[in-house]
Short mmCIF file of C-alpha atoms and ligand atoms in Angstrom, two decimals:
data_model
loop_
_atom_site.label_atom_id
_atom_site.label_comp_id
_atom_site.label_asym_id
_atom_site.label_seq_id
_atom_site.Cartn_x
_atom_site.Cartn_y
_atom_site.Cartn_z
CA UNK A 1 101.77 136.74 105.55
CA UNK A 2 103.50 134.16 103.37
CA UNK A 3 101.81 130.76 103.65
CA UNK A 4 104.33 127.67 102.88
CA UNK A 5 103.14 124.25 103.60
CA UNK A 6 105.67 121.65 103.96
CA UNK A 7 103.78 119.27 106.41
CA UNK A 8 102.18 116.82 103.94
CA UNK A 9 103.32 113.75 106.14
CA UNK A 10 100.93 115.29 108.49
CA UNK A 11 97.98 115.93 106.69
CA UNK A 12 97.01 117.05 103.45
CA UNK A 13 93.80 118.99 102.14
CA UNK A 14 91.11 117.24 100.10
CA UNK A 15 91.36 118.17 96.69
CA UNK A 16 88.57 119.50 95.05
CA UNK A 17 87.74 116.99 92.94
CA UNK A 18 87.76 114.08 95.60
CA UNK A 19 85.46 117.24 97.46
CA UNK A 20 82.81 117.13 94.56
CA UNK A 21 82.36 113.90 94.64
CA UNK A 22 81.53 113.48 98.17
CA UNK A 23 79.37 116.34 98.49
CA UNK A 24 76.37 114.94 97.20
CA UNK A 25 76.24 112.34 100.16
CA UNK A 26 75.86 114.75 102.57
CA UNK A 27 72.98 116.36 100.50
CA UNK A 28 70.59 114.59 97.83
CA UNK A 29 72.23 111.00 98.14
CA UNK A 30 71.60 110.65 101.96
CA UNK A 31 69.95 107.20 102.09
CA UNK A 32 71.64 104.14 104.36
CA UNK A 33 73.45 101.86 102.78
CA UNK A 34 71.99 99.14 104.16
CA UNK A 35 68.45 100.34 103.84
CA UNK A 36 66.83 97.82 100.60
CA UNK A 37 64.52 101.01 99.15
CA UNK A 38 66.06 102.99 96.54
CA UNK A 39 67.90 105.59 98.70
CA UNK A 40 69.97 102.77 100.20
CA UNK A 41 70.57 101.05 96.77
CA UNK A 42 72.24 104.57 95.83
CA UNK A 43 74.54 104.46 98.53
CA UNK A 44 75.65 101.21 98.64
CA UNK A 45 76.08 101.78 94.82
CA UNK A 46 78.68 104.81 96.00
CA UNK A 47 80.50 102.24 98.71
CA UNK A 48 80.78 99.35 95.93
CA UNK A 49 82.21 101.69 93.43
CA UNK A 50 84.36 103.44 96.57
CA UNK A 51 85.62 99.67 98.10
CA UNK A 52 87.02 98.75 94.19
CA UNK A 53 88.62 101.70 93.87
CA UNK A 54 90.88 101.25 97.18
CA UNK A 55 91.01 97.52 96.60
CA UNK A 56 92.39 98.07 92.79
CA UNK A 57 95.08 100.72 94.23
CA UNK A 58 96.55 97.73 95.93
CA UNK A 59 95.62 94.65 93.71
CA UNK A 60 93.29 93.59 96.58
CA UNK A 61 89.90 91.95 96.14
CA UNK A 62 86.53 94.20 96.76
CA UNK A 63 85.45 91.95 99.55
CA UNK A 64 89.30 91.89 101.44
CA UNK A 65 88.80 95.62 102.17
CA UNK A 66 86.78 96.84 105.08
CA UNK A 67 87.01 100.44 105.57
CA UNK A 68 87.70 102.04 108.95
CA UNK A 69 87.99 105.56 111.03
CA UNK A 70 91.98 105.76 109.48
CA UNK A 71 95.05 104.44 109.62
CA UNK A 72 95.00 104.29 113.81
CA UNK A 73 91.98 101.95 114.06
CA UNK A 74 93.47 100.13 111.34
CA UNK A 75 96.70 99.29 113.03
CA UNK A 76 94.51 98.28 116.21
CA UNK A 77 92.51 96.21 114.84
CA UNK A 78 95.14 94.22 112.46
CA UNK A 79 96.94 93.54 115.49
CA UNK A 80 94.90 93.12 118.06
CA UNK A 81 92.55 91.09 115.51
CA UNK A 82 95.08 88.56 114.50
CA UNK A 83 96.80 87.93 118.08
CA UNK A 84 93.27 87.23 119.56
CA UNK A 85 92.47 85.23 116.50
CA UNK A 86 95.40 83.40 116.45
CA UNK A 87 96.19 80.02 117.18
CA UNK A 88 99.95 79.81 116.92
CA UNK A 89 100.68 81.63 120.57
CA UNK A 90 100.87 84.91 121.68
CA UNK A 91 104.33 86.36 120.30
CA UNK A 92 104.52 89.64 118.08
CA UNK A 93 107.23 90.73 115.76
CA UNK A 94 107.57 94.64 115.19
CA UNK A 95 109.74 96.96 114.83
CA UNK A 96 111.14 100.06 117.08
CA UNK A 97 110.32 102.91 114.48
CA UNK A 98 106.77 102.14 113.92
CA UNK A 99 103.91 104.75 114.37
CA UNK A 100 102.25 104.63 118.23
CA UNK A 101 99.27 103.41 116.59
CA UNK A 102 101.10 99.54 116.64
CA UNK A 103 103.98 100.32 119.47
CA UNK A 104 100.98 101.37 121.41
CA UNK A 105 99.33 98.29 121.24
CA UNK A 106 101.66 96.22 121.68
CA UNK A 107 102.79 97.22 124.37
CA UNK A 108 99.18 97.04 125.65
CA UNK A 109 99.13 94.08 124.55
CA UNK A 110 101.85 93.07 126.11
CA UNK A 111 100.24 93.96 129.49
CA UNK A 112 97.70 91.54 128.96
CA UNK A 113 100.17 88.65 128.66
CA UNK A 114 101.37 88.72 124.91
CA UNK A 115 105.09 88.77 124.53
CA UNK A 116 106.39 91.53 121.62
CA UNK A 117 110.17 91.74 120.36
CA UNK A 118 110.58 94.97 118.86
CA UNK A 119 113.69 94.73 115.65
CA UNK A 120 115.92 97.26 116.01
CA UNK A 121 117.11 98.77 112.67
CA UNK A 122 120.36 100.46 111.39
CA UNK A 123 121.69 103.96 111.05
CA UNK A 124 119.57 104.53 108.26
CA UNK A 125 116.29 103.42 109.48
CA UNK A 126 116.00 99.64 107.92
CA UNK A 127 115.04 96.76 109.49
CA UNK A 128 117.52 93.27 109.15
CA UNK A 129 116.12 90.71 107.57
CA UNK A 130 118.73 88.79 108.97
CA UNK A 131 117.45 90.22 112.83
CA UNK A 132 114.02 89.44 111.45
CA UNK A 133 114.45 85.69 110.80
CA UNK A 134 116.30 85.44 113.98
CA UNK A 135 113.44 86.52 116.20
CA UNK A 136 111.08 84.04 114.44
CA UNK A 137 109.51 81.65 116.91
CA UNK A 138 107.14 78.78 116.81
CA UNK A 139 105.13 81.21 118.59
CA UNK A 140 105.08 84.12 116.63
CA UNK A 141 101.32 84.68 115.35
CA UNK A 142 101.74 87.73 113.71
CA UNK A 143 105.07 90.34 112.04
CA UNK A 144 103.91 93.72 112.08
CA UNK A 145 106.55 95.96 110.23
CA UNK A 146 105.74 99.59 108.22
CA UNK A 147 105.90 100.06 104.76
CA UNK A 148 107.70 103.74 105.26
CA UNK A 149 108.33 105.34 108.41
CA UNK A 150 105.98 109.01 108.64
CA UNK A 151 109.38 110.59 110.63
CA UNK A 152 111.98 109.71 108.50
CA UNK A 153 110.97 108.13 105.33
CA UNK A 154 112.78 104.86 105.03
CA UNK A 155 110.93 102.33 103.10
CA UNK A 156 111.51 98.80 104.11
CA UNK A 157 112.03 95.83 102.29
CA UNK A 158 108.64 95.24 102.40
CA UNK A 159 108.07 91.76 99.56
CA UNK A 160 111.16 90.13 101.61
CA UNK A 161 109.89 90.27 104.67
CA UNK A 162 106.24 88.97 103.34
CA UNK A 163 108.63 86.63 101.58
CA UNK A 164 109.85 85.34 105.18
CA UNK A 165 106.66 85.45 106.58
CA UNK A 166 104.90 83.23 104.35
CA UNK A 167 107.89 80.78 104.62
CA UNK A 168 107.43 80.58 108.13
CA UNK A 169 103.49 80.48 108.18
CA UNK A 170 103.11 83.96 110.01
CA UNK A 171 100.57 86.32 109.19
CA UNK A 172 102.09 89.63 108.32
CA UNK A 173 100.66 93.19 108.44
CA UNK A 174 102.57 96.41 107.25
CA UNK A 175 101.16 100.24 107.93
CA UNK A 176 100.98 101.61 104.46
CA UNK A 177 99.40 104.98 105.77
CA UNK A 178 102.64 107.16 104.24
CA UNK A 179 103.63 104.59 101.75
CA UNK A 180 100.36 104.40 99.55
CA UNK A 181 100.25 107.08 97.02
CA UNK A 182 103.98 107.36 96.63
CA UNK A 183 105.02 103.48 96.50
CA UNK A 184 103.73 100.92 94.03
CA UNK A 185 101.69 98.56 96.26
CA UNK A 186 100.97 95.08 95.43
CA UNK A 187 99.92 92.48 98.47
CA UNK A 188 99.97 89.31 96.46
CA UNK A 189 103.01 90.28 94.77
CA UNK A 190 104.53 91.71 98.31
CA UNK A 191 102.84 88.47 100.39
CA UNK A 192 101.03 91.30 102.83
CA UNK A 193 98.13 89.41 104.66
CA UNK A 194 97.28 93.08 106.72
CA UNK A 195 97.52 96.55 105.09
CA UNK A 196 96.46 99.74 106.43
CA UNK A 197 95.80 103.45 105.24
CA UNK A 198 94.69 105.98 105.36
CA UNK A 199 92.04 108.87 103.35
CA UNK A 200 93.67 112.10 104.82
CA UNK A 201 97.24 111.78 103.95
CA UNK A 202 96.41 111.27 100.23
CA UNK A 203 94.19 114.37 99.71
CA UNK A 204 91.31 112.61 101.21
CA UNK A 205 88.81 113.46 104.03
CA UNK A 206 90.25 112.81 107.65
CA UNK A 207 88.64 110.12 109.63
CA UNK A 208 88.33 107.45 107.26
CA UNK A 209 91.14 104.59 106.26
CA UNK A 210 90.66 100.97 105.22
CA UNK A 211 92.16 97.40 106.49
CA UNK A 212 93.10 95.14 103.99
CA UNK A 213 92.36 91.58 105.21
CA UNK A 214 93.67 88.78 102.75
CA UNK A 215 90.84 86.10 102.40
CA UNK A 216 91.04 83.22 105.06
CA UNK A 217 93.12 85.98 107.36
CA UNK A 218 91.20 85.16 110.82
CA UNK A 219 91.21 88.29 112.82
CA UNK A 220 88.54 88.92 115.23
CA UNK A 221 86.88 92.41 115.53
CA UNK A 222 87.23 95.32 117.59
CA UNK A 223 83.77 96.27 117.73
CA UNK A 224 80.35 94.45 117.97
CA UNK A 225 76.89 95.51 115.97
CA UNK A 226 75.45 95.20 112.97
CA UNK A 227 76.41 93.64 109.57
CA UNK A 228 78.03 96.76 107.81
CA UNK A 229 81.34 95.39 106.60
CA UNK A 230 80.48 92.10 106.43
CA UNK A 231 80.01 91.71 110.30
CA UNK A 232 83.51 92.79 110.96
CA UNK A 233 83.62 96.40 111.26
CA UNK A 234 79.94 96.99 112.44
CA UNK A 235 78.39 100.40 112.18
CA UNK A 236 76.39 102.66 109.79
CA UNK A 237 78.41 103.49 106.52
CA UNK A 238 80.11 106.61 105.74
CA UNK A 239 78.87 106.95 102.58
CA UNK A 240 80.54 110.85 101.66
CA UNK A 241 84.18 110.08 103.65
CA UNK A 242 83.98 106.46 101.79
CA UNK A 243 83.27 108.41 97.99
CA UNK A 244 86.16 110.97 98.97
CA UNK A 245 88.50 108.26 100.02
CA UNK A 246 87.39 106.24 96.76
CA UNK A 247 88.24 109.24 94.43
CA UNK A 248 91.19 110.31 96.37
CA UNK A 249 93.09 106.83 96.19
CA UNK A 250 92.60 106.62 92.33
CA UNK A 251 93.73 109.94 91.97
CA UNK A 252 97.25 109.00 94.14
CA UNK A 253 97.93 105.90 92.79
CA UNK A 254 97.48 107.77 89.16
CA UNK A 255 100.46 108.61 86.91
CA UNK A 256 103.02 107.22 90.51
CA UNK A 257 106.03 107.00 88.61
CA UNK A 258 106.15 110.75 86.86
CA UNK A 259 104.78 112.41 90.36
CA UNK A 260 107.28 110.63 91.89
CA UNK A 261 110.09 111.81 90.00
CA UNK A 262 108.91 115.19 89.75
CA UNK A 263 109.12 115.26 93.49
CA UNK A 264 111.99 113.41 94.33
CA UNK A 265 113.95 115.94 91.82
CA UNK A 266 111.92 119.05 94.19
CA UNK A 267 113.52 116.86 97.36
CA UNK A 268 117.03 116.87 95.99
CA UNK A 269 116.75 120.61 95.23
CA UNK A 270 115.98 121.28 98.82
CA UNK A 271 118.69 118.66 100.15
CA UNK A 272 121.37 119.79 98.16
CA UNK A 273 119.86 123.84 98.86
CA UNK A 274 120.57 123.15 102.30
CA UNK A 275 123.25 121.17 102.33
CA UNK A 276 125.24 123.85 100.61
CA UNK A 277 124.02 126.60 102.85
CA UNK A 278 124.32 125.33 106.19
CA UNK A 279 126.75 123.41 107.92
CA UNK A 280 126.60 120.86 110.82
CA UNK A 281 123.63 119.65 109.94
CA UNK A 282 123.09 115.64 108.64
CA UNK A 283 119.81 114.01 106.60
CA UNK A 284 118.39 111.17 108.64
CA UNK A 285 116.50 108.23 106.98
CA UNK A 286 117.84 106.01 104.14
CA UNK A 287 119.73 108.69 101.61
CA UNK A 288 117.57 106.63 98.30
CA UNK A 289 115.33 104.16 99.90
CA UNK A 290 112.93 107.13 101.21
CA UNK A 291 109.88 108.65 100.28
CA UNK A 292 109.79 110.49 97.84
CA UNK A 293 108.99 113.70 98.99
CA UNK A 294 110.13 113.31 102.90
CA UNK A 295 113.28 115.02 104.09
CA UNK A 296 114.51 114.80 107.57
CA UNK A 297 117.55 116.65 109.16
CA UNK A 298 119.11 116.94 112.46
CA UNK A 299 120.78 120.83 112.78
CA UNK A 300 123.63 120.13 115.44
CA UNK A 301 123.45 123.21 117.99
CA UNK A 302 119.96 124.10 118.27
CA UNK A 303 116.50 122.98 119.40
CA UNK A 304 113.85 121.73 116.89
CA UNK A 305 110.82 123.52 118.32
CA UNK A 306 112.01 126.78 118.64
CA UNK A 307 113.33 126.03 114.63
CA UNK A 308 109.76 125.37 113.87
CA UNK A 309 108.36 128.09 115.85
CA UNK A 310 110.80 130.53 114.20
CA UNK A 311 109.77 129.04 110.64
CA UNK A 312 106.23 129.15 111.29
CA UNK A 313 106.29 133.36 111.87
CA UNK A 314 107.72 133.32 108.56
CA UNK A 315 104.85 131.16 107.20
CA UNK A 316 106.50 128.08 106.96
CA UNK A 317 104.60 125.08 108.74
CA UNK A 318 107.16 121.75 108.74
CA UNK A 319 107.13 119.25 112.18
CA UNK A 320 109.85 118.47 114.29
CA UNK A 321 111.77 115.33 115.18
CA UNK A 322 110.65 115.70 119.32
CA UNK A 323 106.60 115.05 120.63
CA UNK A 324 106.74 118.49 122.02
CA UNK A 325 103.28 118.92 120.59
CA UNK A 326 101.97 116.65 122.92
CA UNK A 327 103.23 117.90 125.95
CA UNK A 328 106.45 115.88 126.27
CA UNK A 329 109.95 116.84 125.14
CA UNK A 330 111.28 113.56 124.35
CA UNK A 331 113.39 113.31 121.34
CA UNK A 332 111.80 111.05 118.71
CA UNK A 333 111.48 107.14 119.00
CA UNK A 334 112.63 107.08 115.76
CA UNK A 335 115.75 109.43 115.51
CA UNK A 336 116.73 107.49 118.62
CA UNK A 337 116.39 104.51 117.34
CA UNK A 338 118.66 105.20 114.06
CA UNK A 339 121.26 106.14 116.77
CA UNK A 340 120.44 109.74 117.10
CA UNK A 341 122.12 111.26 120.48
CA UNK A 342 119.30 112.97 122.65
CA UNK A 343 120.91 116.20 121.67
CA UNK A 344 121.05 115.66 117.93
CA UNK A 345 117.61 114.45 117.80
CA UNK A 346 116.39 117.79 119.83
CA UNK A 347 117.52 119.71 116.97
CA UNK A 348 115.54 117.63 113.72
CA UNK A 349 113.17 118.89 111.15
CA UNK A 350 110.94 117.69 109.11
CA UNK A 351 110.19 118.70 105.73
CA UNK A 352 107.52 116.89 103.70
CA UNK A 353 106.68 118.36 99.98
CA UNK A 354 103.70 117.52 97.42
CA UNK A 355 102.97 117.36 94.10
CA UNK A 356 101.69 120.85 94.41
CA UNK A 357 104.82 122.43 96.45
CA UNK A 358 106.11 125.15 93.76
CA UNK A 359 109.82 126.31 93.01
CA UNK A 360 109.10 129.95 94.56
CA UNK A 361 108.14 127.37 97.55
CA UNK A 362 111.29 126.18 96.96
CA UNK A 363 113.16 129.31 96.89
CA UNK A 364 111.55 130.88 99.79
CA UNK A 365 112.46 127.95 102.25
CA UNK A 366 116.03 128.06 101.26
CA UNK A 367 116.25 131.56 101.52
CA UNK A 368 114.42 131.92 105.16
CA UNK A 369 115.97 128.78 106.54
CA UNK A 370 119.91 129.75 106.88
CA UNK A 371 119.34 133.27 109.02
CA UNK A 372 117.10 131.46 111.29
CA UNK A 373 119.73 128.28 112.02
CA UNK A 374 122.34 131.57 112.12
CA UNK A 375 120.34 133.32 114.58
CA UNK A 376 119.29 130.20 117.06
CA UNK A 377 123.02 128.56 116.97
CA UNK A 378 124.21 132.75 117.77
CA UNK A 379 122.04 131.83 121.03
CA UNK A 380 122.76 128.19 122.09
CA UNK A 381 125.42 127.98 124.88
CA UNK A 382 127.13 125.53 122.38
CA UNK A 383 128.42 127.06 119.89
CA UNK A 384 129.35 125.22 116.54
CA UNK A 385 133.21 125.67 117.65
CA UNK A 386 132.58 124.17 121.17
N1 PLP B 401 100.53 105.13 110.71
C1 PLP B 401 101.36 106.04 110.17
C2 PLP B 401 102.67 105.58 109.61
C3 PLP B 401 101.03 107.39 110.17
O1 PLP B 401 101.88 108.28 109.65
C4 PLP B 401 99.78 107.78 110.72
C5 PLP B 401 99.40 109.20 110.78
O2 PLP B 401 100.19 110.06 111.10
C6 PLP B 401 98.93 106.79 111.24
C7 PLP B 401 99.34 105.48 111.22
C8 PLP B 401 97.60 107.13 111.83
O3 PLP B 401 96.68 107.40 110.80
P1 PLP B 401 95.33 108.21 111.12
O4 PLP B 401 95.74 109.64 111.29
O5 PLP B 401 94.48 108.02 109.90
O6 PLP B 401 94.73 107.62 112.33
#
């Protein structure tokens, strides 16, 4: 069967040359990093070289990046690091649409006494800058606010919120994990204190991501041990995931502006492609402030995971807008949260292209895709004239 891959918000596979690069750490090059005989010296050679080459992607210093297990443990520990650290009070800033890596703990957090407002944002996905200032307490020890949402793509006005951060003397953290390799990422420029990402999303290994901490940040850790990562992120290096995370960041943040452009033109060919064909059917997230290659739509009439299901026996893989996956059937946080009604949001999709998704790609998604909305709205007791 046809294979199409359209779920690159999800993951992505590790491209061959970030894969070359690694492999020798899990043969030859095997020594600790920490180890002072010769084997060490060649890894901690590898996770020098590997540290510079995520701290240049973001115009970070070497020794303000301390790599972690991804994106998730990143999140954790920027928040739960500051607000323990902190000695401004125990009030959090966030948003509603962020990943469940930072709602999650907050509202954990929030269980153990912290108080957490939680901006909501407009129809497009953005959050007010306006709403933002407003919340601002003598309290608040930490703003935690995405650079682009995974669901629907909306990037947020990420340098004027660090802008009102450092005004008000609060430590601010964004989740890059979807933004880096598509967005131009600067923290000094963007006055980002916190910054996570992630390896796997950017043709990288899974299970490895990195915190940016901006020198003189105080953040406690998560974990206790040894003196890997300067004390703060204890525990023996990963020597091949940090070389393929290395490699793979250099390669995405490479040439930004042309890959961009090449896929935002592949994004509007599918938009308009299914604009034209189908009707009843809207694009959620900002229509130019988005990720490049993210596309979101709600299909009035018809459920989201039998859409994927029906997609994926044509060899189409895309995500949906509800956590069905994991065992729930509640309609996205997100979609919600832009205004979505429950039954709107039911029926989303999620399309997310790459540099390498071809025109024939293209053309078979935009051929399969109108029968298969035809078929499911033919069976939904509502039909489109209800
Ligand atoms: N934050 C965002 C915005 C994400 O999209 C993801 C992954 O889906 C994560 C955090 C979690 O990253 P990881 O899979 O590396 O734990």
């Amino acid at each position: 069967m046809r294979k199409v891959y359209m779920d690159y918000a999800a993951t992505t596979y590790v491209k061959p040359e970030v894969l070359s690069e690694m492999l020798p750490y899990y043969g030859s090059i095997y020594g600790n990093a920490h180890s002072v005989h010769s084997y060490g010296r060649e890894a901690a050679k590898a996770m020098e070289l590997a540290r510079s080459r995520v701290a240049n992607a973001i115009g970070a210093l070497d020794r303000e990046i301390f790599f972690t297990s991804g994106g998730t443990e990143s999140d954790n520990w920027a928040i739960r690091g500051v607000v323990s650290a902190s000695k401004k009070g125990k009030h959090i800033i966030t948003s509603q649409i962020e990943h469940h890596a930072v709602l999650h703990t907050c509202e954990q957090l929030q269980k153990e006494g912290y108080e957490v407002t939680y901006l909501p944002v407009d129809e497009y996905g953005t959050v007010s800058l306006d709403a933002l200032k407003a919340a601002i307490r003598p309290d608040t020890a930490l703003i935690s606010i995405m650079f682009a949402n995974n669901e629907i793509g909306t990037i947020q006005p990420i340098a004027q919120i660090g802008k009102i951060a450092k005004e008000n003397n609060i430590v601010f953290h964004t989740d890059a994990v979807q933004a880096i390799g598509h967005e131009p990422i600067d923290v000094n420029e963007m006055n980002i204190d916190l910054l996570s990402i992630s390896a796997h999303k950017i043709h990288g290994p899974k299970g490895i991501g990195a915190l940016y901490v901006r020198k003189g940040v105080r953040i406690n850790n998560l974990m206790y041990g040894g003196a890997q990562e300067r004390g703060k992120r204890p525990g023996t290096d990963n020597t091949p995931l940090a070389v393929g995370f290395g490699k793979a960041i250099e390669l995405a943040c490479t040439d930004l502006e042309a890959r961009n452009m090449a896929l935002t033109e592949k994004r509007y060919q599918i938009l308009n492609g299914v604009m034209s064909r189908i009707s009843n059917v809207r694009l959620n997230g900002h229509p130019i402030n988005r990720l490049p290659g993210n596309l979101n739509f709600s299909f009035s009439f018809i459920e989201g995971e039998a859409l994927l299901l029906s997609l994926d026996l044509k060899g189409i893989a895309a995500s949906s807008g509800s956590a069905c996956t994991s065992g729930s059937l509640d309609p996205s946080h997100v979609l919600l949260a832009i205004g979505l009604p429950h039954e709107v949001a039911h029926g989303s999709l999620r399309v997310t292209i790459g540099d390498d998704t071809t025109q024939e790609e293209i053309d078979y998604f935009l051929r399969e895709l109108p029968p298969i909305i035809e078929r499911l709205r033919a069976m939904s007791p509502l039909t489109v004239e209800d």
